[in-house]
Coordinates of C-alpha atoms and ligand atoms in Angstrom, one line a residue:
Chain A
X1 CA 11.8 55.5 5.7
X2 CA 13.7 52.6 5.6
X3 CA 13.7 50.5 2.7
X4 CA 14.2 46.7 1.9
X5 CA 15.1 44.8 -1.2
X6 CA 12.4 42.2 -2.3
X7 CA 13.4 39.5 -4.7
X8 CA 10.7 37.5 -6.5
X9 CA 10.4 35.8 -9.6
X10 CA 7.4 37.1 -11.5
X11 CA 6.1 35.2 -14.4
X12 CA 9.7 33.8 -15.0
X13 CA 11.8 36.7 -14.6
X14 CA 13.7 37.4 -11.4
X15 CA 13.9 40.7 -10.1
X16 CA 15.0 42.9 -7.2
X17 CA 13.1 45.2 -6.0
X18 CA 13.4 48.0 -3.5
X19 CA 10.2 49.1 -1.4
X20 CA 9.1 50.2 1.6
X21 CA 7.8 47.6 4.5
X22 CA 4.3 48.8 3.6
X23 CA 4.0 48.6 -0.1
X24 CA 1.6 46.3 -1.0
X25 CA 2.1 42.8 -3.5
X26 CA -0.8 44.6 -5.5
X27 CA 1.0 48.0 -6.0
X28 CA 4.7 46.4 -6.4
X29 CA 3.0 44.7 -9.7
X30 CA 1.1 47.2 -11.2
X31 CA 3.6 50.6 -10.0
X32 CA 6.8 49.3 -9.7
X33 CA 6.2 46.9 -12.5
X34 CA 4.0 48.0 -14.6
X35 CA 2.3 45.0 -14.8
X36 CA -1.4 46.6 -14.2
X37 CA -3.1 43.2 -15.5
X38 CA -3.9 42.7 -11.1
X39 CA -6.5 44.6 -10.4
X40 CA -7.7 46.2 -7.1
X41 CA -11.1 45.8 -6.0
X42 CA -11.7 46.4 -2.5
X43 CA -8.3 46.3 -0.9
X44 CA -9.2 43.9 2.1
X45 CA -9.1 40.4 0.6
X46 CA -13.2 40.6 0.1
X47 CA -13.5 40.6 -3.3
X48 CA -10.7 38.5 -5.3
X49 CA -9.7 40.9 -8.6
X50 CA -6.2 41.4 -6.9
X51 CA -5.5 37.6 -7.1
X52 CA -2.0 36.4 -8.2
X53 CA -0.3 33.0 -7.3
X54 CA 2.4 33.1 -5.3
X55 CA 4.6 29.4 -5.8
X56 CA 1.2 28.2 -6.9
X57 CA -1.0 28.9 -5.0
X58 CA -4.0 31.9 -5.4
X59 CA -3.1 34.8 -2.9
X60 CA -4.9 38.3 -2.4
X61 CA -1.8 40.9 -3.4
X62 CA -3.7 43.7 -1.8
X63 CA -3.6 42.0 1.5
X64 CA 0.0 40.9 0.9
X65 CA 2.7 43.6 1.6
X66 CA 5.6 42.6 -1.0
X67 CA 8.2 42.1 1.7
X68 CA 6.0 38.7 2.8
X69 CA 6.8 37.2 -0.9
X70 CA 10.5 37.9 -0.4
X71 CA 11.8 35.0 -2.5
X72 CA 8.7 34.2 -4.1
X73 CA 7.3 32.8 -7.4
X74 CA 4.4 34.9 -8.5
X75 CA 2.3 34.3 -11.4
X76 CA -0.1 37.3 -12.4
X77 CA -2.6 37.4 -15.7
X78 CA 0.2 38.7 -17.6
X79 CA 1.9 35.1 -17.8
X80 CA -1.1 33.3 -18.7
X81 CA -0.4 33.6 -22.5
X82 CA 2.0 32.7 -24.4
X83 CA 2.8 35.5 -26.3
X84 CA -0.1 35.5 -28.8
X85 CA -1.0 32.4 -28.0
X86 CA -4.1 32.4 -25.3
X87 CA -4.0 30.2 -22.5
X88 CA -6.8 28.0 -22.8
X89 CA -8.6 29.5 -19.8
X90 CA -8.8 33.1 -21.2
X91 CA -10.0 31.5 -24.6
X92 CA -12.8 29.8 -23.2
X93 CA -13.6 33.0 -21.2
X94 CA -13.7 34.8 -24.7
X95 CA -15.2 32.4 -26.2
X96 CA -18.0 31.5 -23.5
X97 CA -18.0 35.4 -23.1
X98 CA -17.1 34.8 -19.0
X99 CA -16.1 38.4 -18.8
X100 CA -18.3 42.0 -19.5
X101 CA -16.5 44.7 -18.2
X102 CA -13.2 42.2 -17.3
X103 CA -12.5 44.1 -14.1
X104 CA -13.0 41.1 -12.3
X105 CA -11.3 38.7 -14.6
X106 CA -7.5 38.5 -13.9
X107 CA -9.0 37.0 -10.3
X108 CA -11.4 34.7 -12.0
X109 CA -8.5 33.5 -14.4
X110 CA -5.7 33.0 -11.6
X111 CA -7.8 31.3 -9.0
X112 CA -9.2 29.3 -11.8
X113 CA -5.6 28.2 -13.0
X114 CA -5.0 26.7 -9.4
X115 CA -8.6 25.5 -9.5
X116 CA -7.4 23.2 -12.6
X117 CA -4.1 22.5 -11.6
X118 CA -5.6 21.0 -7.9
X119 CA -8.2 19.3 -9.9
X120 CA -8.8 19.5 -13.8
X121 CA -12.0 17.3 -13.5
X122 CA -13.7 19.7 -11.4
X123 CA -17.3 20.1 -12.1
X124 CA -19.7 22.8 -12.6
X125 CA -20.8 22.7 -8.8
X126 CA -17.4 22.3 -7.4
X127 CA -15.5 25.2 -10.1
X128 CA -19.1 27.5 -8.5
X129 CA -17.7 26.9 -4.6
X130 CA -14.6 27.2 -5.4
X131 CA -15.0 30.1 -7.2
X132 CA -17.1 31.4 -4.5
X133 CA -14.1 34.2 -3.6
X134 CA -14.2 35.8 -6.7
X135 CA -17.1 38.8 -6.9
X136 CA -18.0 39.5 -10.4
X137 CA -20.6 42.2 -10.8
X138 CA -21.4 41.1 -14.5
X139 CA -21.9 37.8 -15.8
X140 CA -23.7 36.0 -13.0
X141 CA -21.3 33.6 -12.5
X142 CA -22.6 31.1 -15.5
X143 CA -20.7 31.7 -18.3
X144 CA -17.5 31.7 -15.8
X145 CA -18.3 28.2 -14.5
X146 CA -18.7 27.1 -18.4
X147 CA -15.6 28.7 -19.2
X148 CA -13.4 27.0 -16.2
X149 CA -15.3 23.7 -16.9
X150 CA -14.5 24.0 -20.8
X151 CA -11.0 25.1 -20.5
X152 CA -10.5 21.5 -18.2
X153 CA -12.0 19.4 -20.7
X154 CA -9.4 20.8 -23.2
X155 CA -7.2 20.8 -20.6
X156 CA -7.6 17.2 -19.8
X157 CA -7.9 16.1 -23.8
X158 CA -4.4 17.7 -24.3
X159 CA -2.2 15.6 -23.2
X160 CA 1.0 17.7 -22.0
X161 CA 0.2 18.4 -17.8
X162 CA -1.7 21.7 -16.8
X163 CA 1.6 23.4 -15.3
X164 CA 3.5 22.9 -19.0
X165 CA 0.9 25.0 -20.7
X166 CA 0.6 27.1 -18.2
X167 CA 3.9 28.2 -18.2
X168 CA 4.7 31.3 -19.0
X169 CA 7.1 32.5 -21.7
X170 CA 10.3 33.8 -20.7
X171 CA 10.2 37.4 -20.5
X172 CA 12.9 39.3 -22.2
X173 CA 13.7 42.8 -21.5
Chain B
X1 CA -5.2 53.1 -0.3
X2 CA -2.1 51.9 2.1
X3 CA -0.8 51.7 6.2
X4 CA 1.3 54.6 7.4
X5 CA 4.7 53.7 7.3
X6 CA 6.0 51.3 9.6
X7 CA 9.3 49.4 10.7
X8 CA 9.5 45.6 9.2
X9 CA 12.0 42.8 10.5
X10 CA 12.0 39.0 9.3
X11 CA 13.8 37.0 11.9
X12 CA 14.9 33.4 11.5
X13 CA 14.5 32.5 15.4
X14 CA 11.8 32.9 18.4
X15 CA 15.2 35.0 20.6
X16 CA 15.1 37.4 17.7
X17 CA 11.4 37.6 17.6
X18 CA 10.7 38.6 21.2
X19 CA 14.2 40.6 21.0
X20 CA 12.8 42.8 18.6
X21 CA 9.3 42.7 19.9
X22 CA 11.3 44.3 23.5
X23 CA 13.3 46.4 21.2
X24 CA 10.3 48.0 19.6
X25 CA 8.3 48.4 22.5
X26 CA 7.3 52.0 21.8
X27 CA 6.1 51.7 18.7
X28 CA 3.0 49.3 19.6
X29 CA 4.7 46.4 17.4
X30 CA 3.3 43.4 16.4
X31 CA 3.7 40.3 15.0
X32 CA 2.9 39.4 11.1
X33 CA 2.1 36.1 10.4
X34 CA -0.3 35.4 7.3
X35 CA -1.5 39.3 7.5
X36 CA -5.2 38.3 6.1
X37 CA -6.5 40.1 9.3
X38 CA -3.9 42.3 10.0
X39 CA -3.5 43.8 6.6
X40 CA -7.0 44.7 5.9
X41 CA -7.4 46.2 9.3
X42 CA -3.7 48.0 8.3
X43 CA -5.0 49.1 4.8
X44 CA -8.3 50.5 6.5
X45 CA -5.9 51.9 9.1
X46 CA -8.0 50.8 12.0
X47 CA -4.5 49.2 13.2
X48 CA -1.7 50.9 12.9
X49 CA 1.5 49.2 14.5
X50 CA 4.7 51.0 14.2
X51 CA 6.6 47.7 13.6
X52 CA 5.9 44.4 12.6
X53 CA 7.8 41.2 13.2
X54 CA 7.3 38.7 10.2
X55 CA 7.1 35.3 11.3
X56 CA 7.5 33.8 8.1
X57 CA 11.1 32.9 8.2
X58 CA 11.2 31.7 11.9
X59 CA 12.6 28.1 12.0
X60 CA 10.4 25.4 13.3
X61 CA 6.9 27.6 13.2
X62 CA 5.0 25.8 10.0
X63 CA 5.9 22.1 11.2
X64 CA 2.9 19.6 11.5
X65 CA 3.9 16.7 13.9
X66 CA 2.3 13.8 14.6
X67 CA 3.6 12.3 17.9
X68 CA 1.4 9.1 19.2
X69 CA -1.8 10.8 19.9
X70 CA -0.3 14.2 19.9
X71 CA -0.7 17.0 17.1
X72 CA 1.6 19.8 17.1
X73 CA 0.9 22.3 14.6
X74 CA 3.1 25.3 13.9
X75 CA 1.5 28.7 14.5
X76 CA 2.6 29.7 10.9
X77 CA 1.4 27.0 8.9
X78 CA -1.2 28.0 6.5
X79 CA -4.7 27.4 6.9
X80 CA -4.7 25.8 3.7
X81 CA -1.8 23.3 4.1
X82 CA -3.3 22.4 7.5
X83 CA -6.9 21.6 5.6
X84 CA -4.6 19.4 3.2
X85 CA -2.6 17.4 5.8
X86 CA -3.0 13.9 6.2
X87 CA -1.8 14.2 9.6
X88 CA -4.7 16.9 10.6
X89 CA -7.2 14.7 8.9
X90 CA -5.9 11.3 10.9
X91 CA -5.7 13.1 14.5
X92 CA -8.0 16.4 14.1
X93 CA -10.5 15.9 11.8
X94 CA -12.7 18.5 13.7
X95 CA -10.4 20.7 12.4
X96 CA -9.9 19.5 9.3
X97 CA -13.3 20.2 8.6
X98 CA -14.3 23.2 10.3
X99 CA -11.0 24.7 8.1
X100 CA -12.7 24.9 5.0
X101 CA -15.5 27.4 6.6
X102 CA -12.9 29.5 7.1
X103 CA -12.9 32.4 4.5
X104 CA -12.1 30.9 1.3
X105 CA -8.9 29.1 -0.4
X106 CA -7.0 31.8 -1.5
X107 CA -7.1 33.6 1.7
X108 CA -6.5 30.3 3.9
X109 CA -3.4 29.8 1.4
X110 CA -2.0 32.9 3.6
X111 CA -3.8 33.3 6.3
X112 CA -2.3 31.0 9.2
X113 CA -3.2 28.8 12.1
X114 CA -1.6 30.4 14.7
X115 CA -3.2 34.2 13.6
X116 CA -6.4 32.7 13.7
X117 CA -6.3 31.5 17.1
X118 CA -4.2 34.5 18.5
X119 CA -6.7 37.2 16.3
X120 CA -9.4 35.7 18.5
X121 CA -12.4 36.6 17.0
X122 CA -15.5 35.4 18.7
X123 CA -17.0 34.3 15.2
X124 CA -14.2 32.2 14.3
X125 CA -14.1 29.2 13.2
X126 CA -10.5 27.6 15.0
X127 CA -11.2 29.2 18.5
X128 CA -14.6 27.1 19.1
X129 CA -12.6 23.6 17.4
X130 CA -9.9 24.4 20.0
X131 CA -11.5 25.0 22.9
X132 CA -13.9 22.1 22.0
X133 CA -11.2 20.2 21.8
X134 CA -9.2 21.0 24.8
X135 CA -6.2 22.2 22.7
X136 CA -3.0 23.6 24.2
X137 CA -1.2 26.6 22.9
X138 CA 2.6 26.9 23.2
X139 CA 3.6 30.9 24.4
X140 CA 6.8 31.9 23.8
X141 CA 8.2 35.5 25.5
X142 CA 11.2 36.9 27.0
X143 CA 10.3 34.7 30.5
X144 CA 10.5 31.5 28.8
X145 CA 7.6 29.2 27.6
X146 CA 4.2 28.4 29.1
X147 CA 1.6 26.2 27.9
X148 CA -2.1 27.5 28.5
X149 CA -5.1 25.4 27.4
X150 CA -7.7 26.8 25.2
X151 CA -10.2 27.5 27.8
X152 CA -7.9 30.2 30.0
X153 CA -6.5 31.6 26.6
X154 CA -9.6 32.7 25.0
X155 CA -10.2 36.5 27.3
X156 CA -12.6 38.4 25.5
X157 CA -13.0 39.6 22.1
X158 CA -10.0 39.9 19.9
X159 CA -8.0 39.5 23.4
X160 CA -6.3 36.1 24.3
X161 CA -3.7 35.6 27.1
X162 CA -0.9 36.7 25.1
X163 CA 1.2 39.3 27.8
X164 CA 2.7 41.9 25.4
X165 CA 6.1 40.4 23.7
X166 CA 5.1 36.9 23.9
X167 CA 4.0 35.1 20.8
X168 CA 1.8 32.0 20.0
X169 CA 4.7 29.4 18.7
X170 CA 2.3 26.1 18.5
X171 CA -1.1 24.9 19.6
X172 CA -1.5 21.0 20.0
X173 CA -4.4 18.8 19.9
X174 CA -5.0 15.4 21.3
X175 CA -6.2 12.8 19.1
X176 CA -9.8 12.3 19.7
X177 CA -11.1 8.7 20.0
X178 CA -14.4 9.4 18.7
X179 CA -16.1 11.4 16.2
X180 CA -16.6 14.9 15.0
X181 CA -18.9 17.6 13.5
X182 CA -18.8 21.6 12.6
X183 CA -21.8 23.1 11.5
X184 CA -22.2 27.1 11.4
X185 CA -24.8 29.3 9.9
X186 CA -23.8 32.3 7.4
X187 CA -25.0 34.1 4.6
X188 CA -22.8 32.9 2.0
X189 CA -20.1 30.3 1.9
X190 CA -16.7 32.1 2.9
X191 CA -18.5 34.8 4.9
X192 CA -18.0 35.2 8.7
X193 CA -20.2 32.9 11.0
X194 CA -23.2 34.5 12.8
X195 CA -22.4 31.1 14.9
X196 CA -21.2 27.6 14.3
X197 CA -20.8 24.4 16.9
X198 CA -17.4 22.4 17.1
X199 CA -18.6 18.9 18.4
X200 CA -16.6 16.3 19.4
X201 CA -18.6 12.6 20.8
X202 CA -17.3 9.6 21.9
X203 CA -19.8 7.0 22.4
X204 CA -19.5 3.3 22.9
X205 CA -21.1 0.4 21.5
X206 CA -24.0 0.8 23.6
X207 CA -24.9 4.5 22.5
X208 CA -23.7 5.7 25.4
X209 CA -21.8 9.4 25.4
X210 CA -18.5 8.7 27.0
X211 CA -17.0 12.0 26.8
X212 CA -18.0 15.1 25.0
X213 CA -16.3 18.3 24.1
X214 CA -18.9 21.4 22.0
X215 CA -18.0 25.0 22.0
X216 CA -20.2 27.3 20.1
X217 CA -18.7 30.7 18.1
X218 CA -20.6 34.0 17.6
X219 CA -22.5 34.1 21.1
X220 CA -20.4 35.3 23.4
X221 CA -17.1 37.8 23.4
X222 CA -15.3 34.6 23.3
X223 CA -16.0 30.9 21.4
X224 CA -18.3 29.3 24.3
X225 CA -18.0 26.1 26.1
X226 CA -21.3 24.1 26.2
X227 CA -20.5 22.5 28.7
X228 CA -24.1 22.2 30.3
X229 CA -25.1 20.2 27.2
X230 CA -21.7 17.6 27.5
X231 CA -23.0 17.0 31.1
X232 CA -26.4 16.6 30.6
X233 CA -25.2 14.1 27.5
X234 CA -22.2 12.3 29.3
X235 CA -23.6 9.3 30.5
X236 CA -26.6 8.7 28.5
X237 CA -27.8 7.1 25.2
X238 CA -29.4 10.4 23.9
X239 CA -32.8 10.6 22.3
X240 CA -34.7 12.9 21.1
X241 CA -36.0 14.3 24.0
X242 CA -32.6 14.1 25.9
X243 CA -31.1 15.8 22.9
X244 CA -33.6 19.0 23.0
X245 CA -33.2 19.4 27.0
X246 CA -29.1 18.7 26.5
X247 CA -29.3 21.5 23.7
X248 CA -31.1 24.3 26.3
X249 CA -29.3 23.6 29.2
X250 CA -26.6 25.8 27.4
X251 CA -29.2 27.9 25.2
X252 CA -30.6 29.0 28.4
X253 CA -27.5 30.6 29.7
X254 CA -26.5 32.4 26.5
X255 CA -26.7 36.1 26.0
X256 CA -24.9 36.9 23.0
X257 CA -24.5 40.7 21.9
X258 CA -27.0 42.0 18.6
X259 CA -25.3 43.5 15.8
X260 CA -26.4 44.2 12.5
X261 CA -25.6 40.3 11.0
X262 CA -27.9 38.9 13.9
X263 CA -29.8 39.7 16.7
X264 CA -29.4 38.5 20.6
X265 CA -32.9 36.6 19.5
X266 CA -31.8 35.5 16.1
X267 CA -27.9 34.6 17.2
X268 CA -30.0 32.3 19.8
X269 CA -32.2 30.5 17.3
X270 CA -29.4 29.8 15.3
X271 CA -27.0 28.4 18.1
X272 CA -29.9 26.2 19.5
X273 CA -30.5 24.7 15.8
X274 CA -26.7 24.3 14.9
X275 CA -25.8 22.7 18.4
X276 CA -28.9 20.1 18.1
X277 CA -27.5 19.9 14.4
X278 CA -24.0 19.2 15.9
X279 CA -24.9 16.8 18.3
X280 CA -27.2 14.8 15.0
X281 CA -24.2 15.0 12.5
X282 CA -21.2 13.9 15.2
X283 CA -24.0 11.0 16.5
X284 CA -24.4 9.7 12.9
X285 CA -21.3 9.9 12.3
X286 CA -20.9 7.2 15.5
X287 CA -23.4 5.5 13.7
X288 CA -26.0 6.4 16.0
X289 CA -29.2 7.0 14.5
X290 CA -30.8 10.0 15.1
X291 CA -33.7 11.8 13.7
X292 CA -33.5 14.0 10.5
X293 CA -33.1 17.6 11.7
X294 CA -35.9 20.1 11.5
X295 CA -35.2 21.4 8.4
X296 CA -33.6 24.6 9.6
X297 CA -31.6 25.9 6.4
X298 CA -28.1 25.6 6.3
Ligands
FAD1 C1 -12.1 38.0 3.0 C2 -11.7 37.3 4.3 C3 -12.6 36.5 4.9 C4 -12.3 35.8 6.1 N1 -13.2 35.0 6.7 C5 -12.9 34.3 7.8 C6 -13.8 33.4 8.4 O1 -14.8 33.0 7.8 N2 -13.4 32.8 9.6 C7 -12.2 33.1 10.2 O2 -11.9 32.5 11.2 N3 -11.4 34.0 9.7 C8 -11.7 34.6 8.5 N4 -10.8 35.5 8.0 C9 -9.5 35.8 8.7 C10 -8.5 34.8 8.4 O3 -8.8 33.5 8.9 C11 -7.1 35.2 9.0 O4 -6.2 34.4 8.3 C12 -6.9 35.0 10.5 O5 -7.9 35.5 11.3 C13 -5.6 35.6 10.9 O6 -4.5 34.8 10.5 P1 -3.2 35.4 9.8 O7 -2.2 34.3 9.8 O8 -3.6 36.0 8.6 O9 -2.8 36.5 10.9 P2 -2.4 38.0 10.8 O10 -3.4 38.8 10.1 O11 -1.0 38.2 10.3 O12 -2.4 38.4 12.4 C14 -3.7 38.6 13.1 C15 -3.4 39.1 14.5 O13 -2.8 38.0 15.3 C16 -1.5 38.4 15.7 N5 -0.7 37.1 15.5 C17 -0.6 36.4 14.4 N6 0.1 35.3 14.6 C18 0.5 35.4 15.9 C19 1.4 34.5 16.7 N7 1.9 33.4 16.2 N8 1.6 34.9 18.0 C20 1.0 36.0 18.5 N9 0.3 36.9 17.8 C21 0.0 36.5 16.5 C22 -1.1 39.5 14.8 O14 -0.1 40.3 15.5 C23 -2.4 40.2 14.6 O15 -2.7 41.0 15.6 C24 -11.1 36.1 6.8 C25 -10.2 37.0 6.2 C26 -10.5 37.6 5.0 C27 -9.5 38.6 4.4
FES2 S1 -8.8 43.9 -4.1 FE1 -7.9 42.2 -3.1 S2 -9.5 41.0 -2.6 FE2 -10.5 42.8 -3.4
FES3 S1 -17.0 41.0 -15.8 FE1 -17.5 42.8 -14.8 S2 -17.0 42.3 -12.7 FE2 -16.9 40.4 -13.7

């Protein structure tokens, strides 16, 4: 079958890839990768554990096939931190215990990053519809909401911009 | 879980799209735009095209133009960026609005105008807001280009005018004087419609309806044209009464198909509140005064 080369950028480190037409985003990260942080939940875009951001913006991977990010930035859950140092978001999830089992949790954090970055006052109601595209079979949603809503307030009281502490360390190999 | 294997192609021009598309012919190709419909249906392998044409890097497909009263929006530009634009909001805010029913942001940050309209699924949201609207699409094939309004593209379900090898390049949308409301029912926010109203109004100082434009989703193979209703409202400074009788001259005609998300009975109830609804919300927003609806759940 043939096969095509797919460059991306993924949490800062450019690299080429070779896959066929019909790998999927989600199974480029974790397989060829290893970066098994995305998870896959239902595999048609339903349920939101796969979601990564591609220049920014929260994608489903496993309704992405990696040739359509050709040239891409992608962000997963692995460049949230910066190396031991917690983005704010995944502290407040520990700390406001947002996740159980964490399955659906890289999702909740990536959407939630863009959620912030659009708009770090959001509020409990708006983080809840925005959110909506996220299934979490856990928590119930509450702790979540608290979690996004803290990690803005922190956000907001810093005073370096969202995207700076976002940004993920550069990975060396 | 993943598609059988399949032949991939990223063209940068509309020649090398329908080239390949001819090329390919025996392999049932299609094209790829934002893949949120195509992918799933790939991964479930209840599709399975033996090529696919990405139309990501074509030149001149995700442009928004805003000529006089005349929108012209690229087939490829995302759902999302299309919600976002100032130019959408200015000349289409039917659209606009009726975009964020549409699944929800992450998936509208892929999923694309264009594959909306040319997936054509009677519960979608962008079908009913074009057809309401009277909006053009721009077909592309190896014969040349045609222009086909809403209303003859719209076939059946999942089936638009489209002739094998030709491809959706632009829909446009004229700027409409008046105002604007989409209402649908569902069970949660981001889920499919059971059915939802696109409504357009223009009325004048008076209160009289000038012109009107409503199309209904999720009642019929394809978005529906109330076009009953816009008669029986063109002309008049609507009431109550003239409201209820405008709403089942189109009810009456209805006969959508059952299914396990809502029956023929149900999908009925819900169009005949949601189009009432419609006509309320677009009236208000005229600042006409209207009643309070009935209290129907949204
Ligand atoms: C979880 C989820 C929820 C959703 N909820 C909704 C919803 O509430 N309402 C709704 O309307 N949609 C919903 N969708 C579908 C979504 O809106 C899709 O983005 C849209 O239907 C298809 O657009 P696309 O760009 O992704 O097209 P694709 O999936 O790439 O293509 C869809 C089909 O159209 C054809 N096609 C695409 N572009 C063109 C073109 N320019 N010319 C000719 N043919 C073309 C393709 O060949 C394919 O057959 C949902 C999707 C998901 C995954
Ligand atoms: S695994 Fe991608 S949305 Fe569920
Ligand atoms: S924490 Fe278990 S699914 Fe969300």
């Amino acid at each position: 079958m043939t096969r095509h080369d797919v460059t991306l950028t993924v949490n800062g480190r450019t690299r080429t890839v070779s896959v066929e037409a019909r790998r999927l985003l989600v199974d480029l990260l974790r397989q060829d990768l290893g970066l098994p942080g995305t998870h896959t939940g239902c595999d048609h875009g339903v349920c939101g554990a796969c979601t990564v951001l591609r220049d920014g913006a929260s994608i489903r991977s496993c309704t992405t096939f990696a040739v359509q990010v050709d040239g891409s930035e992608i962000r997963t859950v692995e460049g949230l931190a910066d190396g031991p140092t917690l983005h704010p978001l995944q502290e407040e999830f520990w700390d406001k215990q947002g996740l159980q089992c964490g399955y659906c949790t890289p999702g909740m954090l990536m959407r939630s990053v863009e959620i912030l970055e659009r708009d770090p006052d959001a509020d409990p109601a708006q983080v809840r519809e925005e959110l909506a595209g996220n299934l979490c079979r856990c928590t119930g949603y509450k702790f979540i909401t608290e979690a996004v809503c803290a990690a803005g307030r922190r956000m907001r009281a810093d005073s370096a911009p969202l995207a700076e502490q976002a940004r993920p360390a550069e990975v060396t190999s | 879980m993943k598609p059988p294997a399949f032949g991939y192609a990223a063209p940068s021009s509309l020649t090398e799209v329908t080239a390949l598309l001819a090329e390919h012919d025996d392999l049932e190709p299609r094209v790829l735009a934002g893949g949120q419909s195509l992918v799933p249906l790939m991964n479930f392998r209840l599709a399975q095209p033996g090529y696919l044409v990405d139309l990501q890097h074509v030149e001149g497909l995700a442009d928004i133009r805003l000529d006089g009263d005349t929108l012209s929006i690229g087939a490829m530009v995302r759902q999302s960026v299309a919600e976002d634009a100032p130019q959408v909001a200015a000349a289409a805010p039917l659209l606009a609005e009726a975009l964020r029913f549409v699944a929800h942001r992450p998936v509208r940050n892929s999923g694309t105008i264009g594959g909306s309209l040319a997936h054509a699924d009677p519960s979608a949201e962008l079908p009913a807001v074009a057809l309401a609207a009277d909006a053009e699409m721009t077909l592309v094939g190896p014969a040349g280009v045609r222009r086909v309004p809403a209303a003859e593209f719209f076939v059946g379900p999942f089936e638009t005018a489209l002739r094998p090898g030709e491809v959706l390049s632009e829909v446009r949308f004229v700027r409409w004087p008046g105002s604007h409301a989409f209402v649908e029912f569902m069970r949660t926010h981001g889920s499919f419609a059971i059915a939802g109203v696109a409504c357009l109004l223009d009325v004048d100082a008076a209160g009289t309806v000038r012109r009107a434009g409503i199309a209904l989703s999720g009642v019929g193979p394809t978005p529906v044209r109330a076009s009953a209703t816009e008669q029986s409202l063109i002309g008049s400074v609507p009431d109550q009464d003239s409201i209820r009788s405008a709403v089942e001259a189109t009810v009456a005609v209805l006969s959508p198909a059952g299914d396990v998300h809502g029956s023929t009975e149900t999908r009925i109830d819900i169009a005949r509140a949601y189009l009432r609804r419609a006509i309320e919300v677009a009236l208000g927003r005229a600042g006409v005064e209207v009643a309070p609806h009935d209290g129907t759940r949204s």
